[in-house]
XYZ file of C-alpha atoms in Angstrom:
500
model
C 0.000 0.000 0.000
C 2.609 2.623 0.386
C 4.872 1.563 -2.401
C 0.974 2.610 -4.301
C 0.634 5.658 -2.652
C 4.147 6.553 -4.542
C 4.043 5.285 -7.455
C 0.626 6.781 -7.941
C 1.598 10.415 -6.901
C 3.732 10.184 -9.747
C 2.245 9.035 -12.305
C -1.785 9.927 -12.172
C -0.598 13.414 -12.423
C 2.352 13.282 -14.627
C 0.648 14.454 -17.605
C 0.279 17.674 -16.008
C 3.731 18.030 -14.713
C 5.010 17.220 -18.424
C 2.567 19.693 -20.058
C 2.912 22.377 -17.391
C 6.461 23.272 -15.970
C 7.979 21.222 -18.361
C 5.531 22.850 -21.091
C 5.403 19.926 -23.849
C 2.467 19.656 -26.418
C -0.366 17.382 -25.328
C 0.635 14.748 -28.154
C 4.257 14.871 -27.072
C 3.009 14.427 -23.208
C 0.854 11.606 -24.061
C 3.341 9.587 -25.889
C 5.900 9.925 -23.125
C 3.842 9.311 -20.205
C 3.131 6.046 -22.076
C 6.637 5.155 -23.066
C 7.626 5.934 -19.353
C 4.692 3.265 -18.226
C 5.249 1.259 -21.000
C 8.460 0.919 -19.386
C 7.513 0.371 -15.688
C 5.296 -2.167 -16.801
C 8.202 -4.155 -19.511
C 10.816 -4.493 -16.984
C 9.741 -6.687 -14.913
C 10.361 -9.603 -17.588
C 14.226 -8.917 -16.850
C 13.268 -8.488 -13.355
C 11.153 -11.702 -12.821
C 14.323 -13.763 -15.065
C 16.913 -12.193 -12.530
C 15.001 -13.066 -9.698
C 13.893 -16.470 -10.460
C 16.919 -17.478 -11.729
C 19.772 -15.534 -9.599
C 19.115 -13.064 -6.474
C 15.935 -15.211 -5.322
C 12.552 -12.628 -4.822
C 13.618 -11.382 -1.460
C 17.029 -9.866 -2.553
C 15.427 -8.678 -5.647
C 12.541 -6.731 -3.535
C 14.998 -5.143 -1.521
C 17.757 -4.080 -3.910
C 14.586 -2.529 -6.562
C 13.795 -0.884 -3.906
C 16.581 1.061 -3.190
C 16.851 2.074 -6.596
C 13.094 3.152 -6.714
C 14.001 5.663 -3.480
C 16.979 6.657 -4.933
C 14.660 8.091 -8.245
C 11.827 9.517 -6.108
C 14.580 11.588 -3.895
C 16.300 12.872 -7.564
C 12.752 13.386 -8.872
C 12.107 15.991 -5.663
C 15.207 17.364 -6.282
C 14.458 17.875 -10.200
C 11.352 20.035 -9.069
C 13.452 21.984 -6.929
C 15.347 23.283 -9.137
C 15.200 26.465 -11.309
C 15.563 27.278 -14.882
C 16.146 30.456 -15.303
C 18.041 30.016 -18.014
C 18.044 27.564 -21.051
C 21.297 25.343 -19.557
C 19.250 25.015 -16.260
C 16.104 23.848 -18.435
C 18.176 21.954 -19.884
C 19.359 20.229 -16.766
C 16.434 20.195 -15.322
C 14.650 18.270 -18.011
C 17.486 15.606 -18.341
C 17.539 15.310 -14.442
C 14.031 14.589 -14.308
C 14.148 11.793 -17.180
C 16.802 10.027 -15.658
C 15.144 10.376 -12.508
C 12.050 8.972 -13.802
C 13.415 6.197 -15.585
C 15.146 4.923 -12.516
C 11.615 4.783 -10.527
C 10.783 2.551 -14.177
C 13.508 0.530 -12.570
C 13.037 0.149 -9.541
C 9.170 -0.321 -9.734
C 10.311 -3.399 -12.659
C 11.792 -5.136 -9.910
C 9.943 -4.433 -6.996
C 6.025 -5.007 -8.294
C 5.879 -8.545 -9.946
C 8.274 -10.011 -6.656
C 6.489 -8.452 -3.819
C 2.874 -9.823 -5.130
C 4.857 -13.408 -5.844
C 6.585 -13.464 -2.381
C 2.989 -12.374 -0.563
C 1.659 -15.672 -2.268
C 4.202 -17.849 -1.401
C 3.311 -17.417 2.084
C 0.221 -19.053 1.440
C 0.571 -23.024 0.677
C -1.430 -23.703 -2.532
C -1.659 -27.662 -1.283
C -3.384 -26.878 2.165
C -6.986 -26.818 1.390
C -7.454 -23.704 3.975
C -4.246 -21.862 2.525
C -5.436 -22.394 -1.095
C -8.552 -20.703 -0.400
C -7.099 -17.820 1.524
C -4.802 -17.165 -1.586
C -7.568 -17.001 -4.196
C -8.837 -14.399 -1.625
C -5.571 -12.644 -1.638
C -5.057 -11.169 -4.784
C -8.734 -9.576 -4.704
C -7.302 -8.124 -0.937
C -4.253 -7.028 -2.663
C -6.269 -4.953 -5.231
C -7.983 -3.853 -2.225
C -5.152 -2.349 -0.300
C -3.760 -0.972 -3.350
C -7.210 0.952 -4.290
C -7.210 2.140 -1.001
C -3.780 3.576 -0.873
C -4.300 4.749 -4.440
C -7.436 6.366 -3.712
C -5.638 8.295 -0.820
C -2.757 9.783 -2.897
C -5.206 10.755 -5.863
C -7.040 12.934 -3.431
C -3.879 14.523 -1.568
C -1.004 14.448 -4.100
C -2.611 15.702 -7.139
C -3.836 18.716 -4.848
C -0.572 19.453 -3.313
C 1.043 19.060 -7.126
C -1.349 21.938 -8.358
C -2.116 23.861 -5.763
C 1.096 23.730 -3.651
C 4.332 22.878 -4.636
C 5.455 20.402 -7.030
C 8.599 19.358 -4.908
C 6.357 18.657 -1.734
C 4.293 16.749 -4.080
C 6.818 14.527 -5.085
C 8.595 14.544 -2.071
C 5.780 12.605 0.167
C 5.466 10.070 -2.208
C 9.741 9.295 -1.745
C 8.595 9.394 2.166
C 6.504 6.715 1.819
C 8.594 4.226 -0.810
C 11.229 4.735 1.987
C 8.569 3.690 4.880
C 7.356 0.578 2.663
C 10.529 -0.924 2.109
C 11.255 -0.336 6.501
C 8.128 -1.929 6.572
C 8.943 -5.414 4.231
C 11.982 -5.581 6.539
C 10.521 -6.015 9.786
C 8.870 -9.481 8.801
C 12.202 -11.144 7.435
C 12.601 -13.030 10.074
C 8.926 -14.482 9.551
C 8.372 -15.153 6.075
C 8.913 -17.968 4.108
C 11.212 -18.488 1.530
C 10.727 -20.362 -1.728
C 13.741 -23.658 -2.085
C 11.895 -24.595 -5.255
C 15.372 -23.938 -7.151
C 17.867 -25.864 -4.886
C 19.261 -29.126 -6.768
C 17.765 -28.022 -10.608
C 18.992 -26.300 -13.361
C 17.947 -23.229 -13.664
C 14.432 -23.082 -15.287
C 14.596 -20.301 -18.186
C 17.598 -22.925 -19.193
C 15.445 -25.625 -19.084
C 12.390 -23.808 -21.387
C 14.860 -22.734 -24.034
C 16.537 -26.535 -24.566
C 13.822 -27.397 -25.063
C 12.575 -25.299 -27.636
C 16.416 -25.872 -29.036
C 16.072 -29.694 -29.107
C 12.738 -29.225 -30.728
C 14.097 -27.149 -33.378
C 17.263 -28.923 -34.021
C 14.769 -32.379 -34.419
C 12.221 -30.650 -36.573
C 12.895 -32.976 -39.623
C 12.229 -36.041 -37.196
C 8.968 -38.208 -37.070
C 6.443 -36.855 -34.031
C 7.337 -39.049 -30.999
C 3.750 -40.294 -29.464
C 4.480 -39.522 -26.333
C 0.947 -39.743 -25.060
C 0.228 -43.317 -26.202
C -1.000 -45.023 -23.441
C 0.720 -48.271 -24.320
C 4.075 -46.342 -24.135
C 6.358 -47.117 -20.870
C 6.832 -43.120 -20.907
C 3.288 -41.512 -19.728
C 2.407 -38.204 -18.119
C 0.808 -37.327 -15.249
C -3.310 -36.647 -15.981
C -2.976 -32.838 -14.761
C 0.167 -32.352 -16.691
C -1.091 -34.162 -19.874
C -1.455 -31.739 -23.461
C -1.909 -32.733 -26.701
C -0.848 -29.509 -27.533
C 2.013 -27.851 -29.558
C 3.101 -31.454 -30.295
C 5.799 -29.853 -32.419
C 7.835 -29.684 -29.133
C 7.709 -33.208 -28.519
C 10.270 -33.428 -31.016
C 12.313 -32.317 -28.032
C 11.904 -35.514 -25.982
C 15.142 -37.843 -27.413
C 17.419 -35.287 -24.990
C 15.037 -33.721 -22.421
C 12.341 -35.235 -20.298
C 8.535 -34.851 -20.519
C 8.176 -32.863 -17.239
C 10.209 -30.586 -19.144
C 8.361 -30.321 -22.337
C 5.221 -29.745 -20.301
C 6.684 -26.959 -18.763
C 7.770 -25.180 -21.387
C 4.244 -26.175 -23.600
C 2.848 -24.601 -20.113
C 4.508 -20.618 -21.102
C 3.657 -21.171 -24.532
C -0.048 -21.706 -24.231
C -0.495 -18.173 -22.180
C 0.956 -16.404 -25.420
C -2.344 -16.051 -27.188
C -4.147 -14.595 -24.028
C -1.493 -12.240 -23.417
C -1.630 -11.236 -27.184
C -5.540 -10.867 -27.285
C -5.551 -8.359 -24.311
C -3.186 -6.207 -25.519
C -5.826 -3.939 -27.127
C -7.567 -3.830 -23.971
C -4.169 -2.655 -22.357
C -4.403 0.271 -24.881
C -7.773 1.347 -23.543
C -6.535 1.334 -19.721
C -3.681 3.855 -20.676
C -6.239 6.698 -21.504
C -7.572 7.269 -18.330
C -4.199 8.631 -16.903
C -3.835 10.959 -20.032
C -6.358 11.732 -22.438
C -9.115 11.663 -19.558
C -7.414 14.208 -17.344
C -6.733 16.431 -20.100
C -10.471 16.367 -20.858
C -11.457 17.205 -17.453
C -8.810 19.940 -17.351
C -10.926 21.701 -20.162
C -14.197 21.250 -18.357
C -15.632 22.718 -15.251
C -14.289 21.640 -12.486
C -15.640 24.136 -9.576
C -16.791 22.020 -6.369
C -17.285 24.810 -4.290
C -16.756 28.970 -4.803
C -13.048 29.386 -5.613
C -12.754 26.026 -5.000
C -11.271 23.684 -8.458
C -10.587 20.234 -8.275
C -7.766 19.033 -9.973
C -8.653 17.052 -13.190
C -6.401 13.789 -11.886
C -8.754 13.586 -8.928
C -10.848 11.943 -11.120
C -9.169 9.207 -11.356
C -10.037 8.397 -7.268
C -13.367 6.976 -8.958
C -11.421 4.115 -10.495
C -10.010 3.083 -6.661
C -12.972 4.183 -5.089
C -15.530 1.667 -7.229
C -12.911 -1.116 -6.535
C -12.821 0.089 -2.844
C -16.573 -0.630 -2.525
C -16.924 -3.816 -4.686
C -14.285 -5.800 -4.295
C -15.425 -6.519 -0.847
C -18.870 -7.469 -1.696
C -17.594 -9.653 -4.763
C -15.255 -11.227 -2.376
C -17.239 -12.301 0.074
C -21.145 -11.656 -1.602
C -20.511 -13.091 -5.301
C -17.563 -15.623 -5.066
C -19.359 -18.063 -2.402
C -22.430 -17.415 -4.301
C -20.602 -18.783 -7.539
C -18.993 -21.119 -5.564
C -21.961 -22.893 -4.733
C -22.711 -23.321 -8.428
C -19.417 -23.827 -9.747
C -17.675 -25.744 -7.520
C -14.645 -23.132 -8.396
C -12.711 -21.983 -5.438
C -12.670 -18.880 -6.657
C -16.037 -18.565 -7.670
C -15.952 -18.159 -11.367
C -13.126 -19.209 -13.499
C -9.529 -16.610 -14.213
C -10.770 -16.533 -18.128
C -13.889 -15.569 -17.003
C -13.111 -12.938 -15.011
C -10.661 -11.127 -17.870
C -13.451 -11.371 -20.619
C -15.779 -9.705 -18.666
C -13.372 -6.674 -17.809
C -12.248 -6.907 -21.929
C -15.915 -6.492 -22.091
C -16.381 -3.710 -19.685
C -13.674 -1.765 -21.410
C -15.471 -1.559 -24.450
C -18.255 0.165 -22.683
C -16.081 2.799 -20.910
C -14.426 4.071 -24.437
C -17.711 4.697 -25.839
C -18.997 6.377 -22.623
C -16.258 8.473 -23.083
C -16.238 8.356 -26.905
C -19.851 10.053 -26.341
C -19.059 12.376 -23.402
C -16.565 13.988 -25.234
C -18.487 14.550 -28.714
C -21.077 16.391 -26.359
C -17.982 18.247 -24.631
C -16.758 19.200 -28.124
C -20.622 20.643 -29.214
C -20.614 22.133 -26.371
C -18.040 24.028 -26.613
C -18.016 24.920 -30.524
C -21.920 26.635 -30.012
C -20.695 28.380 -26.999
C -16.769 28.169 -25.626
C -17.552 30.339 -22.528
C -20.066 27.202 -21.509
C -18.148 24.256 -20.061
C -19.505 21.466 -19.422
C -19.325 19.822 -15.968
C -16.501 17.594 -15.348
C -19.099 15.347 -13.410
C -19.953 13.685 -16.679
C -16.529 12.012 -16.350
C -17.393 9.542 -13.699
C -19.220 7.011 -15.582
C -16.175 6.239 -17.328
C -14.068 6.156 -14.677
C -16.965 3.928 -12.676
C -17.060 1.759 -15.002
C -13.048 1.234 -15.546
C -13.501 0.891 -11.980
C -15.255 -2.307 -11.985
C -13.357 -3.545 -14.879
C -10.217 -3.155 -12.980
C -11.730 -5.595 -10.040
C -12.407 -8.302 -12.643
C -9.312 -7.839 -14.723
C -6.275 -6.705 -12.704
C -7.331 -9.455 -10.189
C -8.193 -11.839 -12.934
C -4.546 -11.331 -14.579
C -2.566 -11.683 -11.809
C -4.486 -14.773 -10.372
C -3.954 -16.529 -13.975
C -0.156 -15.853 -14.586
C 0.651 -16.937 -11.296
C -1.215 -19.581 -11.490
C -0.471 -20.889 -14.998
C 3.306 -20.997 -15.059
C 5.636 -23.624 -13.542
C 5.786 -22.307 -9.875
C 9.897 -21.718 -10.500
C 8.720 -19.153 -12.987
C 5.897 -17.064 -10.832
C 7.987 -14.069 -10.655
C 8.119 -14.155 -14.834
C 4.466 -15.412 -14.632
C 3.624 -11.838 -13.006
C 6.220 -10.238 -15.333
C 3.817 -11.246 -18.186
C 1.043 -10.038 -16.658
C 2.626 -6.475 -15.852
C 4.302 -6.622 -19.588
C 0.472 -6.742 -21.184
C 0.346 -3.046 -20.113
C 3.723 -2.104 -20.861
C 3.112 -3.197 -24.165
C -0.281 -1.480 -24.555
C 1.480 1.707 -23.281
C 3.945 1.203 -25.671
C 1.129 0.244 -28.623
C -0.884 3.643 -27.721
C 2.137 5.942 -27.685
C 2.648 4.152 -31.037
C -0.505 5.068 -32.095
C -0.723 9.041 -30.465
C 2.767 9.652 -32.696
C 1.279 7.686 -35.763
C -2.001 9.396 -35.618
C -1.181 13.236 -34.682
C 1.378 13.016 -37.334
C -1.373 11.943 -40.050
C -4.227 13.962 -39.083
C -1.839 17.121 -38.862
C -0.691 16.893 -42.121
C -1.841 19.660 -44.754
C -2.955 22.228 -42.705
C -4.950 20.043 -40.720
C -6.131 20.051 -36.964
C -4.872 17.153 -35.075
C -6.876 14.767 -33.261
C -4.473 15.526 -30.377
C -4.131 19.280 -30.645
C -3.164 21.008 -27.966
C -6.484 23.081 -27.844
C -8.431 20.091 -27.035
C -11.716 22.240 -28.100
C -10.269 22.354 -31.413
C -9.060 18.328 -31.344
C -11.024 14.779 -31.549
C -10.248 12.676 -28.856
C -13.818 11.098 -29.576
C -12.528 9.615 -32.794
C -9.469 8.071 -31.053
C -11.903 6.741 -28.229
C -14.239 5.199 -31.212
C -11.266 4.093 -33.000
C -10.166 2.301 -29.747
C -13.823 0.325 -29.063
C -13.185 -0.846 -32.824
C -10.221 -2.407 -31.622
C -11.216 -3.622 -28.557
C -14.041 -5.438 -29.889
C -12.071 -7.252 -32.406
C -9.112 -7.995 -29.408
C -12.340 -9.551 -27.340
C -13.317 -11.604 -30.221
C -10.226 -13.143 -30.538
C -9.703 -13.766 -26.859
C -13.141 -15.350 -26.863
C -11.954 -18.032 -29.524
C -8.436 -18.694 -27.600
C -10.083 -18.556 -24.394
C -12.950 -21.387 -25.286
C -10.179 -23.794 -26.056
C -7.527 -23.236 -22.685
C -7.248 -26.480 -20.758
C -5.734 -25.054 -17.193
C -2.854 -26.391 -15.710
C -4.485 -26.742 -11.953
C -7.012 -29.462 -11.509
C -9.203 -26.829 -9.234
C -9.413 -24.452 -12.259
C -10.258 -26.847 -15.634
C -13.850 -26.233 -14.977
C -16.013 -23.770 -17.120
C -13.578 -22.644 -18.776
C -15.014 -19.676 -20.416
C-alpha cells in the first residue's frame, strides 16, 4: 500500500507536470507518459528472469527498492530546481528523465516479486491456505485501491495547488517507509527452495525449444500413447504444440510440459493487448479532458482534473469486498470453483467492460466538443466524467485481479515471478502500442494544414474519434480472446472447470 501511494503520486498526475512546468504539447506528453509506463510495466520480464533465476525474490525486492528511493529523492530534487536560463532547463529536463526512468527501474523489480513473495506465504496444497490465496489477490487490489485512492485525493492537490517538490517529495517518504516496513517481517516469512538441486528453469524452457528445433525434420514421438512405458501425469497431460515433442530424445517430458505450459499463455497475453491500450487513456487523455471542463466544487474552490481518477479506486474500494465475500461463495456454490468463477472468465468480462467505458467516453466527449463549438464560454461539468471512470472501476476488479491470479497460477511455480512479469508486460506493451498510435495518428491527421486529433487546444481536437477508433479495436481484441479462451485447458485441476 505505500509503495501505491508513490508510485501513484507520480504518475496519475504526470501528464500535467510534463505539459505544465515542463511545457510539452499534449501529443508529445501523451506519448511519453506512455513510453515511461510502457516501461515500468516491460521491466519486470528482466526483473522476474533475474530473480527467479539468480538473487531469489527477497534480494530482488529489496535491492529494486533502493533504486526506486533513490529516483523519487532525484525526482524531488528535479522540481526543486530552477531554470532560469536555457542550460538550467536543460538540466532540469534531463535530471528529471533520468530520474524517472530509474523509478521505471526500480518499480520493474519491486512489483511482480512483492505480489509473488505475498503468495508464497500461502501453501497452494493446504486446502485452507489455497482458499485464503484465491482471496488474496482480490485483498491485494484492495489495499492498493485504497492507498491509491488516498494519494489521488492529496497528491494531485498538493502538485497543483502547492508545490510540485512537496508533491513529489511525500510520495519518496513513503517508498522509503514501505521498504522499513517489508523488513521487519524477514525473520517471519517464508522463503521459496523450489530452485535448490535443478537447473535453472529459463535454461530448461529454451533446450527445449532448441532440441525441438534442431529435431524438426524427425517423425512426431507419441508420447501420449498409453501403451508407451513413458506416460504423463493426468494434470500435466497436453496434446498440444506437439511440435515440441520433437524435443523428448534429450530432455524429459516434465520438461516439455513446462515449457508447452509458457507457450499456451501467449495467445491470451496477445488478445488483451488492445484492452491494455484502452486502460492507458484514463491517466492521459481523460485528465486532459477534465482539465478543459468545469471543475468548480465549491466557490473558488477547483478540483484538480487527476482527482478523477479516485473513482477508479474508489468503485474497486466498494466492490471488491462485496464480490469477495457476496458473489464468489455465491458462484462457488454453483461452480464448484474456489474462486467462484473461473480466471478466463473474469478477464473477458473486464475486456468487455472496457469496451463500454471508451464509448462512454467516446460520447461524453463529442457532447464536450458541441458544447463548446456553439458556446466556448459554456463548459460542461466535469461530473460527466465519472461514468467512465466507474465503469473502468469495476473492470479493474475483474481484470487486474483476474490477470494476476492466472499468470501466477499458470506458469511452472519456479517461474511465478516471470508469470507476473507477463502479466505487468500486457500493459507495458499497450502503453507502448498507444504511444505508437498518439505519434502515428497526430502526425497523419496534422498533415496539410490540418487540426490534429491531439491538438493542444483540445476544443479544437477529436479525442472522440481516437476513443471510437479504440472500441473498434477492442471489440475485435475480445473476439479473438473469446476463440483462444474457449479452447484453454488449465494447468491446476481446481481451475479446468467452465472454462469460459
Amino acid at each position: 500500500m505505500a509503495e501505491q501511494f508513490a508510485f501513484c503520486g507520480i504518475s496519475s498526475n504526470l501528464i500535467t507536470y510534463l505539459t505544465g512546468p515542463l511545457g510539452e504539447s499534449t501529443a508529445a506528453a501523451a506519448a511519453n507518459v506512455n513510453a515511461w509506463t510502457g516501461t515500468v510495466s516491460f521491466l519486470p520480464l528482466l526483473w522476474g528472469f533475474i530473480a527467479d533465476s539468480f538473487l531469489g525474490r527477497f534480494r530482488t525486492i529489496v535491492i529494486s527498492s533502493s533504486l526506486y528511493i533513490l529516483g523519487l529523492g532525484l525526482l524531488s530534487f528535479s522540481a526543486m530546481t530552477t531554470s532560469d536560463t536555457k542550460d538550467s532547463n536543460q538540466f532540469r529536463v534531463i535530471l528529471f528523465f533520468c530520474s524517472l526512468y530509474l523509478i521505471a527501474i526500480g518499480q520493474g523489480g519491486y512489483k511482480p516479486c512483492i505480489k509473488v513473495f505475498g503468495a508464497d506465504q500461502l501453501d497452494g496444497n493446504d486446502l485452507k491456505e489455497a482458499k485464503a490465496k484465491s482471496s488474496y489477490f482480490n485483498w491485494l487490489m484492495f489495499g492498493s485501491c485504497v492507498s491509491i485512492l488516498s494519494t489521488r485525493l492529496v497528491s494531485s492537490y498538493i502538485q497543483e495547488y502547492l508545490n510540485w517538490f512537496l508533491g513529489f517529495g511525500i510520495p519518496s517518504v513513503f517508498m522509503l517507509l514501505s521498504l522499513l516496513l517489508f523488513l521487519i517481517g524477514t525473520k517471519s516469512y517464508r522463503y521459496s527452495t523450489a530452485r535448490v538441486g535443478k537447473k535453472n528453469p529459463f535454461a530448461r524452457i529454451i533446450r527445449v525449444f532448441m532440441e525441438a528445433l534442431k529435431n524438426r525434420g524427425q517423425q512426431n514421438l507419441d508420447l501420449y500413447n498409453p501403451n508407451e512405458a513413458l506416460l504423463l501425469l493426468a494434470d500435466q497431460s497436453s496434446k498440444r504444440f506437439r511440435f515440441l515433442d520433437k524435443a523428448a530424445i534429450s530432455c524429459s517430458l516434465a520438461e516439455i510440459e513446462e515449457a508447452k505450459a509458457v507457450l499456451k499463455l501467449v495467445p491470451i497475453w496477445m488478445t488483451c493487448l488492445v484492452y491494455a491500450v484502452v486502460c492507458t487513456q484514463s491517466h492521459t487523455f481523460f485528465t486532459k479532458q477534465g482539465a478543459k471542463m468545469d471543475r468548480s466544487m465549491l466557490p473558488g474552490l477547483l478540483v484538480p482534473a487527476a482527482t478523477l481518477q479516485c473513482f477508479i479506486s474508489l468503485t474497486m474500494v466498494i466492490f471488491i469486498p462485496l464480490y469477495d465475500r457476496l458473489l464468489v461463495p455465491v458462484a462457488r456454490s454453483f461452480t464448484q470453483n474456489p474462486s467462484g468463477i473461473t480466471m478466463l472468465q473474469r478477464i473477458g468480462t473486464r475486456i468487455f467492460l472496457s469496451i463500454l467505458a471508451i464509448v462512454v467516453a467516446a460520447l461524453v466527449e463529442t457532447q464536450r466538443l458541441q458544447t463548446a463549438r456553439d458556446d466556448v464560454k459554456i463548459l460542461m461539468s466535469v461530473w460527466w466524467l465519472v461514468p467512465q471512470y466507474v465503469i473502468f472501476g469495476a473492470a479493474d476488479m475483474f481484470t487486474m485481479v483476474g490477470l494476476q491470479e492466472f499468470f501466477y497460477d499458470q506458469v511452472p511455480s519456479e517461474l511465478r515471478s516471470v508469470g507476473m512479469a507477463l502479466n505487468l508486460s500486457i500493459y507495458g506493451v499497450g502503453n507502448f502500442l498507444s504511444s505508437f498510435m498518439i505519434s502515428i495518428i497526430d502526425k497523419v491527421t496534422s498533415q496539410s494544414g490540418q487540426t490534429s486529433w491531439f491538438d493542444n487546444d483540445l476544443n479544437q481536437a477529436h479525442l472522440n474519434y481516437f476513443y471510437w477508433l479504440l472500441a473498434c479495436l477492442s471489440s475485435t481484441g475480445l473476439a479473438s480472446y473469446l476463440w483462444f479462451a474457449k479452447s484453454y485447458v488449465y494447468n491446476r485441476p481446481n481451475t479446468s472447470k467452465n472454462v469460459i
